[in-house]
């Protein structure tokens, strides 16, 4: 994802007071109140050809389910979205070719698979608000219902944690790579939706254990760090 | 379809044994992987889930420990673990300590089984890894080492006190009294030339009325025995005992003298039983006094064994004590009957020579006489042999049932007679001849004339290098029975109402035989199996891995045997060299199998290398 440009996008996430998306029903309530380890998570990353959900499109989606502390790599999924439109300058970053895009899958097809996995789960992403805005728009355009339980933003988790230690954050301290390095996680290939989704899943586990330690914490409690 | 998990694929492609999978299996492995984040808080719940799982470390640092918290292995990026439980189907007992949090890749039992079934290199990797693991797993790293295991370098505190070789005897004596020491190293330009002790000055100067102005070179001991800073105190102790000296020069890795270590230094280390015991044996003034002191040996050994990490040291200590008692008995005999009429060498054979002696070892020894000995002079040596052998027996080293002893005229010969005897063995290798020659080729001089022994040992080494003889030994080794049956089952024998495996005859001795054969081929003359294996590292007969495996199997079996013997009470009717596998822990049983399978492989290796061309 285009982390280095995030500074310009600060306003995108700010409209959201709560990171709980849909907590209707007894099951979802139980998830929120229950231990954070018991919840179902899906770590996700998007490649887009721009930063504005109103005018730019999703090029690829990668996601992987988590059952703490396990990352179900064997249930990971990845889809390149089919399109015949030419690629913009963003191709420099995501490295998808027009050929890749032309041979991709229909957006609806990929979204249906994603919806199945994501419904009722906690969506984990680095700067989750950004991805969720793109997804919300895409889901509604395609007429697919998908209601995750909540958004867990690894960028916000990191921000909360760092701000408790110091008042001033340097530019670049919150990129996925910089965050991972802070937890001793190995460097990964960047700007590939699936790689970044797995990288984000690992980061989330490292952060959560760091924040929670051995204390009993509910999902709701952990989500507070991600606001 | 393998997902586009490029990072993981890149990583696994460099990680054995995944690097050896073909593309289809590799993709299969990728498709069936999970990742787990491990830290101090969740490590227990992860392993408690209890499903045998294959793990590869992606990041983080962990220590693998057994259920008692004993360290087994440090795990870092690229390391593989979890397979013992997968291979054996037994429950997981090992644990991990998390030193740095991180990610493990994991595969369930079904995936592991699939990959093993369809990839031979993958399967082979785990079979070998399992054997390696089993052989090291018993070794504890956490116990504090006994003082005898400490470096010599760590206890020499005094600065080096030395003199040049042109120093006069009087100057040397002055230097000794000024520094309050009883010995000095003679050093020229950083090279050790000799050692001079106050005893030398008493015996070689004052008693002989020599001029004090003469240079020390005239009375010093030239080229003395020395130890290195990195060796253990135990090494110093054994060398002092074996050479019967109380001062040892200490050299650094570049052979430069850095100090001196004395028996007093060793005694200061602790009220240490081995040193006191050795001293008591040295000081015994009569056969009766020696025999009385020797009664303490089994008790000393038991307490010593509970403290040392490397129980193999018990074998060395016992050999060293037997050496000391032998020397003492010889000296007592010489004291009463005068010095020997001709040069001779008292040789130890078998386990004493190899320094893997146990409490149940009998004595194996012989005498080598200078060729000029007259018939009338032999009587002296027969009586000497009888005195020493029966003396040792009274000290607890029982007489050899096979009569391999210096008191048997067949094992009490001149160098030429020995050579003829060995030629006969070499030319007509009957089973008896092979057995005797095997005993004979593990030999070490205990007392007497060093030069006589060395020349002799080299001469007989050359006699042995006949293909037909070596081939026969090879064939003999091939016929030895390793107690491992079909499907890797341990084969026991009924003995004294139980089912036992003889780990001496069917294990330790087979390794000794194999290593001895290779040493004969390469003309190596040292007797101890570990020392031989070390020397064989620079030869091509054994690969580095086979060499290491044999050493580990040997160490495991000798330790198992020793700890079994140390556990047996005096009135026990259990066999001393045999073990009932049912009494072993699961781990020990698996280790035992691994050791025997190493032996079986080595046995087959002998067939290929030595059997050919016959």
PDB file of C-alpha atoms in Angstrom, chain B residues 138-302:
ATOM      1  CA  UNK B 138      21.043 -36.667  26.504  1.00  0.00           C
ATOM      2  CA  UNK B 139      23.869 -34.267  27.035  1.00  0.00           C
ATOM      3  CA  UNK B 140      23.038 -31.648  29.596  1.00  0.00           C
ATOM      4  CA  UNK B 141      24.488 -28.180  29.188  1.00  0.00           C
ATOM      5  CA  UNK B 142      23.076 -26.624  32.278  1.00  0.00           C
ATOM      6  CA  UNK B 143      24.933 -28.364  35.052  1.00  0.00           C
ATOM      7  CA  UNK B 144      27.785 -26.369  36.493  1.00  0.00           C
ATOM      8  CA  UNK B 145      30.999 -28.019  35.440  1.00  0.00           C
ATOM      9  CA  UNK B 146      33.051 -29.848  38.009  1.00  0.00           C
ATOM     10  CA  UNK B 147      36.327 -28.152  38.875  1.00  0.00           C
ATOM     11  CA  UNK B 148      38.207 -30.819  36.913  1.00  0.00           C
ATOM     12  CA  UNK B 149      36.479 -29.605  33.755  1.00  0.00           C
ATOM     13  CA  UNK B 150      37.820 -26.074  34.107  1.00  0.00           C
ATOM     14  CA  UNK B 151      40.517 -24.702  31.808  1.00  0.00           C
ATOM     15  CA  UNK B 152      44.067 -24.889  33.034  1.00  0.00           C
ATOM     16  CA  UNK B 153      44.440 -21.282  31.890  1.00  0.00           C
ATOM     17  CA  UNK B 154      41.788 -20.196  34.381  1.00  0.00           C
ATOM     18  CA  UNK B 155      43.749 -21.327  37.437  1.00  0.00           C
ATOM     19  CA  UNK B 156      47.324 -20.312  36.753  1.00  0.00           C
ATOM     20  CA  UNK B 157      47.493 -17.080  38.653  1.00  0.00           C
ATOM     21  CA  UNK B 158      51.203 -16.610  39.234  1.00  0.00           C
ATOM     22  CA  UNK B 159      53.182 -14.897  36.494  1.00  0.00           C
ATOM     23  CA  UNK B 160      55.623 -17.092  34.627  1.00  0.00           C
ATOM     24  CA  UNK B 161      58.869 -17.566  36.524  1.00  0.00           C
ATOM     25  CA  UNK B 162      61.586 -18.613  34.144  1.00  0.00           C
ATOM     26  CA  UNK B 163      65.331 -18.510  33.614  1.00  0.00           C
ATOM     27  CA  UNK B 164      67.512 -18.675  30.515  1.00  0.00           C
ATOM     28  CA  UNK B 165      69.422 -21.836  29.720  1.00  0.00           C
ATOM     29  CA  UNK B 166      72.757 -20.129  30.454  1.00  0.00           C
ATOM     30  CA  UNK B 167      71.734 -19.408  34.077  1.00  0.00           C
ATOM     31  CA  UNK B 168      73.959 -21.085  36.642  1.00  0.00           C
ATOM     32  CA  UNK B 169      72.561 -23.666  39.041  1.00  0.00           C
ATOM     33  CA  UNK B 170      73.224 -21.356  41.965  1.00  0.00           C
ATOM     34  CA  UNK B 171      71.366 -18.463  40.285  1.00  0.00           C
ATOM     35  CA  UNK B 172      68.493 -20.827  39.642  1.00  0.00           C
ATOM     36  CA  UNK B 173      68.401 -21.855  43.296  1.00  0.00           C
ATOM     37  CA  UNK B 174      68.450 -18.197  44.356  1.00  0.00           C
ATOM     38  CA  UNK B 175      65.593 -17.430  41.984  1.00  0.00           C
ATOM     39  CA  UNK B 176      63.585 -20.331  43.411  1.00  0.00           C
ATOM     40  CA  UNK B 177      64.032 -19.219  46.986  1.00  0.00           C
ATOM     41  CA  UNK B 178      63.334 -15.559  46.149  1.00  0.00           C
ATOM     42  CA  UNK B 179      60.122 -16.473  44.365  1.00  0.00           C
ATOM     43  CA  UNK B 180      59.232 -19.177  46.892  1.00  0.00           C
ATOM     44  CA  UNK B 181      58.712 -21.799  44.211  1.00  0.00           C
ATOM     45  CA  UNK B 182      59.944 -25.346  43.926  1.00  0.00           C
ATOM     46  CA  UNK B 183      60.477 -25.378  40.178  1.00  0.00           C
ATOM     47  CA  UNK B 184      61.493 -23.103  37.299  1.00  0.00           C
ATOM     48  CA  UNK B 185      60.971 -23.219  33.574  1.00  0.00           C
ATOM     49  CA  UNK B 186      64.056 -22.867  31.429  1.00  0.00           C
ATOM     50  CA  UNK B 187      63.081 -20.666  28.496  1.00  0.00           C
ATOM     51  CA  UNK B 188      65.119 -19.254  25.621  1.00  0.00           C
ATOM     52  CA  UNK B 189      63.512 -16.634  23.374  1.00  0.00           C
ATOM     53  CA  UNK B 190      60.018 -17.762  24.234  1.00  0.00           C
ATOM     54  CA  UNK B 191      60.730 -21.458  23.684  1.00  0.00           C
ATOM     55  CA  UNK B 192      60.486 -23.976  26.478  1.00  0.00           C
ATOM     56  CA  UNK B 193      63.818 -25.788  26.868  1.00  0.00           C
ATOM     57  CA  UNK B 194      63.389 -27.606  30.123  1.00  0.00           C
ATOM     58  CA  UNK B 195      62.271 -27.640  33.718  1.00  0.00           C
ATOM     59  CA  UNK B 196      64.331 -27.686  36.906  1.00  0.00           C
ATOM     60  CA  UNK B 197      62.923 -28.582  40.325  1.00  0.00           C
ATOM     61  CA  UNK B 198      64.329 -28.380  43.834  1.00  0.00           C
ATOM     62  CA  UNK B 199      64.445 -32.131  43.777  1.00  0.00           C
ATOM     63  CA  UNK B 200      66.735 -31.993  40.717  1.00  0.00           C
ATOM     64  CA  UNK B 201      69.072 -29.704  42.637  1.00  0.00           C
ATOM     65  CA  UNK B 202      69.053 -32.053  45.609  1.00  0.00           C
ATOM     66  CA  UNK B 203      69.493 -35.276  43.637  1.00  0.00           C
ATOM     67  CA  UNK B 204      71.507 -34.235  40.627  1.00  0.00           C
ATOM     68  CA  UNK B 205      73.630 -31.427  42.048  1.00  0.00           C
ATOM     69  CA  UNK B 206      74.121 -31.525  45.816  1.00  0.00           C
ATOM     70  CA  UNK B 207      74.101 -35.301  46.183  1.00  0.00           C
ATOM     71  CA  UNK B 208      76.555 -35.650  43.308  1.00  0.00           C
ATOM     72  CA  UNK B 209      78.808 -32.821  44.511  1.00  0.00           C
ATOM     73  CA  UNK B 210      78.402 -30.910  41.273  1.00  0.00           C
ATOM     74  CA  UNK B 211      79.740 -27.356  40.767  1.00  0.00           C
ATOM     75  CA  UNK B 212      76.985 -24.757  41.379  1.00  0.00           C
ATOM     76  CA  UNK B 213      78.465 -22.558  38.689  1.00  0.00           C
ATOM     77  CA  UNK B 214      77.510 -24.966  35.898  1.00  0.00           C
ATOM     78  CA  UNK B 215      74.616 -23.922  33.618  1.00  0.00           C
ATOM     79  CA  UNK B 216      71.212 -25.406  34.505  1.00  0.00           C
ATOM     80  CA  UNK B 217      71.065 -27.255  31.171  1.00  0.00           C
ATOM     81  CA  UNK B 218      73.336 -29.876  32.700  1.00  0.00           C
ATOM     82  CA  UNK B 219      70.770 -30.941  35.313  1.00  0.00           C
ATOM     83  CA  UNK B 220      67.381 -29.805  34.072  1.00  0.00           C
ATOM     84  CA  UNK B 221      64.821 -32.167  32.542  1.00  0.00           C
ATOM     85  CA  UNK B 222      64.895 -31.460  28.834  1.00  0.00           C
ATOM     86  CA  UNK B 223      61.738 -31.248  26.734  1.00  0.00           C
ATOM     87  CA  UNK B 224      59.422 -31.932  29.666  1.00  0.00           C
ATOM     88  CA  UNK B 225      55.802 -33.016  29.346  1.00  0.00           C
ATOM     89  CA  UNK B 226      53.592 -29.946  29.074  1.00  0.00           C
ATOM     90  CA  UNK B 227      49.923 -29.006  28.928  1.00  0.00           C
ATOM     91  CA  UNK B 228      48.065 -26.241  27.118  1.00  0.00           C
ATOM     92  CA  UNK B 229      45.980 -23.481  28.673  1.00  0.00           C
ATOM     93  CA  UNK B 230      42.828 -24.702  26.928  1.00  0.00           C
ATOM     94  CA  UNK B 231      43.102 -28.221  28.309  1.00  0.00           C
ATOM     95  CA  UNK B 232      41.132 -29.124  31.415  1.00  0.00           C
ATOM     96  CA  UNK B 233      42.463 -29.547  34.915  1.00  0.00           C
ATOM     97  CA  UNK B 234      41.535 -33.165  34.536  1.00  0.00           C
ATOM     98  CA  UNK B 235      43.988 -33.426  31.631  1.00  0.00           C
ATOM     99  CA  UNK B 236      46.693 -31.942  33.845  1.00  0.00           C
ATOM    100  CA  UNK B 237      45.777 -34.330  36.606  1.00  0.00           C
ATOM    101  CA  UNK B 238      45.938 -37.405  34.386  1.00  0.00           C
ATOM    102  CA  UNK B 239      49.183 -36.340  32.802  1.00  0.00           C
ATOM    103  CA  UNK B 240      50.810 -35.733  36.186  1.00  0.00           C
ATOM    104  CA  UNK B 241      49.675 -39.108  37.314  1.00  0.00           C
ATOM    105  CA  UNK B 242      50.673 -40.905  34.145  1.00  0.00           C
ATOM    106  CA  UNK B 243      54.121 -39.315  33.966  1.00  0.00           C
ATOM    107  CA  UNK B 244      54.463 -39.391  37.758  1.00  0.00           C
ATOM    108  CA  UNK B 245      55.429 -35.725  37.977  1.00  0.00           C
ATOM    109  CA  UNK B 246      54.225 -32.896  40.169  1.00  0.00           C
ATOM    110  CA  UNK B 247      55.051 -29.872  38.012  1.00  0.00           C
ATOM    111  CA  UNK B 248      53.736 -29.264  34.522  1.00  0.00           C
ATOM    112  CA  UNK B 249      54.734 -26.375  32.263  1.00  0.00           C
ATOM    113  CA  UNK B 250      51.691 -24.678  30.694  1.00  0.00           C
ATOM    114  CA  UNK B 251      51.915 -23.498  27.076  1.00  0.00           C
ATOM    115  CA  UNK B 252      49.633 -21.238  25.064  1.00  0.00           C
ATOM    116  CA  UNK B 253      48.357 -22.070  21.571  1.00  0.00           C
ATOM    117  CA  UNK B 254      51.602 -20.839  20.029  1.00  0.00           C
ATOM    118  CA  UNK B 255      53.666 -23.165  22.239  1.00  0.00           C
ATOM    119  CA  UNK B 256      54.885 -20.245  24.333  1.00  0.00           C
ATOM    120  CA  UNK B 257      55.308 -21.048  28.029  1.00  0.00           C
ATOM    121  CA  UNK B 258      52.886 -19.047  30.168  1.00  0.00           C
ATOM    122  CA  UNK B 259      53.236 -20.679  33.571  1.00  0.00           C
ATOM    123  CA  UNK B 260      53.373 -23.787  35.649  1.00  0.00           C
ATOM    124  CA  UNK B 261      50.732 -25.937  37.241  1.00  0.00           C
ATOM    125  CA  UNK B 262      51.526 -28.156  40.220  1.00  0.00           C
ATOM    126  CA  UNK B 263      49.732 -30.817  42.223  1.00  0.00           C
ATOM    127  CA  UNK B 264      49.430 -28.236  44.978  1.00  0.00           C
ATOM    128  CA  UNK B 265      47.523 -25.968  42.570  1.00  0.00           C
ATOM    129  CA  UNK B 266      45.151 -28.801  41.822  1.00  0.00           C
ATOM    130  CA  UNK B 267      44.600 -29.583  45.479  1.00  0.00           C
ATOM    131  CA  UNK B 268      43.898 -25.921  46.147  1.00  0.00           C
ATOM    132  CA  UNK B 269      41.085 -25.989  43.602  1.00  0.00           C
ATOM    133  CA  UNK B 270      38.960 -27.998  45.913  1.00  0.00           C
ATOM    134  CA  UNK B 271      39.284 -30.710  48.430  1.00  0.00           C
ATOM    135  CA  UNK B 272      39.259 -32.898  45.421  1.00  0.00           C
ATOM    136  CA  UNK B 273      38.901 -36.611  45.773  1.00  0.00           C
ATOM    137  CA  UNK B 274      40.831 -37.652  42.648  1.00  0.00           C
ATOM    138  CA  UNK B 275      43.913 -35.701  43.647  1.00  0.00           C
ATOM    139  CA  UNK B 276      43.849 -36.904  47.226  1.00  0.00           C
ATOM    140  CA  UNK B 277      43.185 -40.422  46.143  1.00  0.00           C
ATOM    141  CA  UNK B 278      46.054 -40.344  43.691  1.00  0.00           C
ATOM    142  CA  UNK B 279      48.338 -38.859  46.293  1.00  0.00           C
ATOM    143  CA  UNK B 280      47.385 -41.499  48.820  1.00  0.00           C
ATOM    144  CA  UNK B 281      48.163 -44.168  46.231  1.00  0.00           C
ATOM    145  CA  UNK B 282      51.496 -42.530  45.455  1.00  0.00           C
ATOM    146  CA  UNK B 283      52.437 -42.339  49.082  1.00  0.00           C
ATOM    147  CA  UNK B 284      51.567 -45.917  49.998  1.00  0.00           C
ATOM    148  CA  UNK B 285      54.691 -47.469  51.500  1.00  0.00           C
ATOM    149  CA  UNK B 286      53.669 -51.087  51.162  1.00  0.00           C
ATOM    150  CA  UNK B 287      51.495 -53.388  49.143  1.00  0.00           C
ATOM    151  CA  UNK B 288      49.076 -53.602  52.084  1.00  0.00           C
ATOM    152  CA  UNK B 289      48.786 -49.817  52.335  1.00  0.00           C
ATOM    153  CA  UNK B 290      48.126 -49.556  48.597  1.00  0.00           C
ATOM    154  CA  UNK B 291      45.462 -52.256  48.692  1.00  0.00           C
ATOM    155  CA  UNK B 292      43.787 -50.522  51.600  1.00  0.00           C
ATOM    156  CA  UNK B 293      43.687 -47.158  49.811  1.00  0.00           C
ATOM    157  CA  UNK B 294      42.398 -48.815  46.652  1.00  0.00           C
ATOM    158  CA  UNK B 295      39.259 -49.981  48.466  1.00  0.00           C
ATOM    159  CA  UNK B 296      38.073 -46.376  48.318  1.00  0.00           C
ATOM    160  CA  UNK B 297      38.162 -46.228  44.538  1.00  0.00           C
ATOM    161  CA  UNK B 298      34.610 -47.418  43.751  1.00  0.00           C
ATOM    162  CA  UNK B 299      33.146 -44.969  46.252  1.00  0.00           C
ATOM    163  CA  UNK B 300      35.245 -42.094  44.918  1.00  0.00           C
ATOM    164  CA  UNK B 301      34.247 -42.905  41.383  1.00  0.00           C
ATOM    165  CA  UNK B 302      30.565 -42.876  42.261  1.00  0.00           C
TER     166      UNK B 302
END
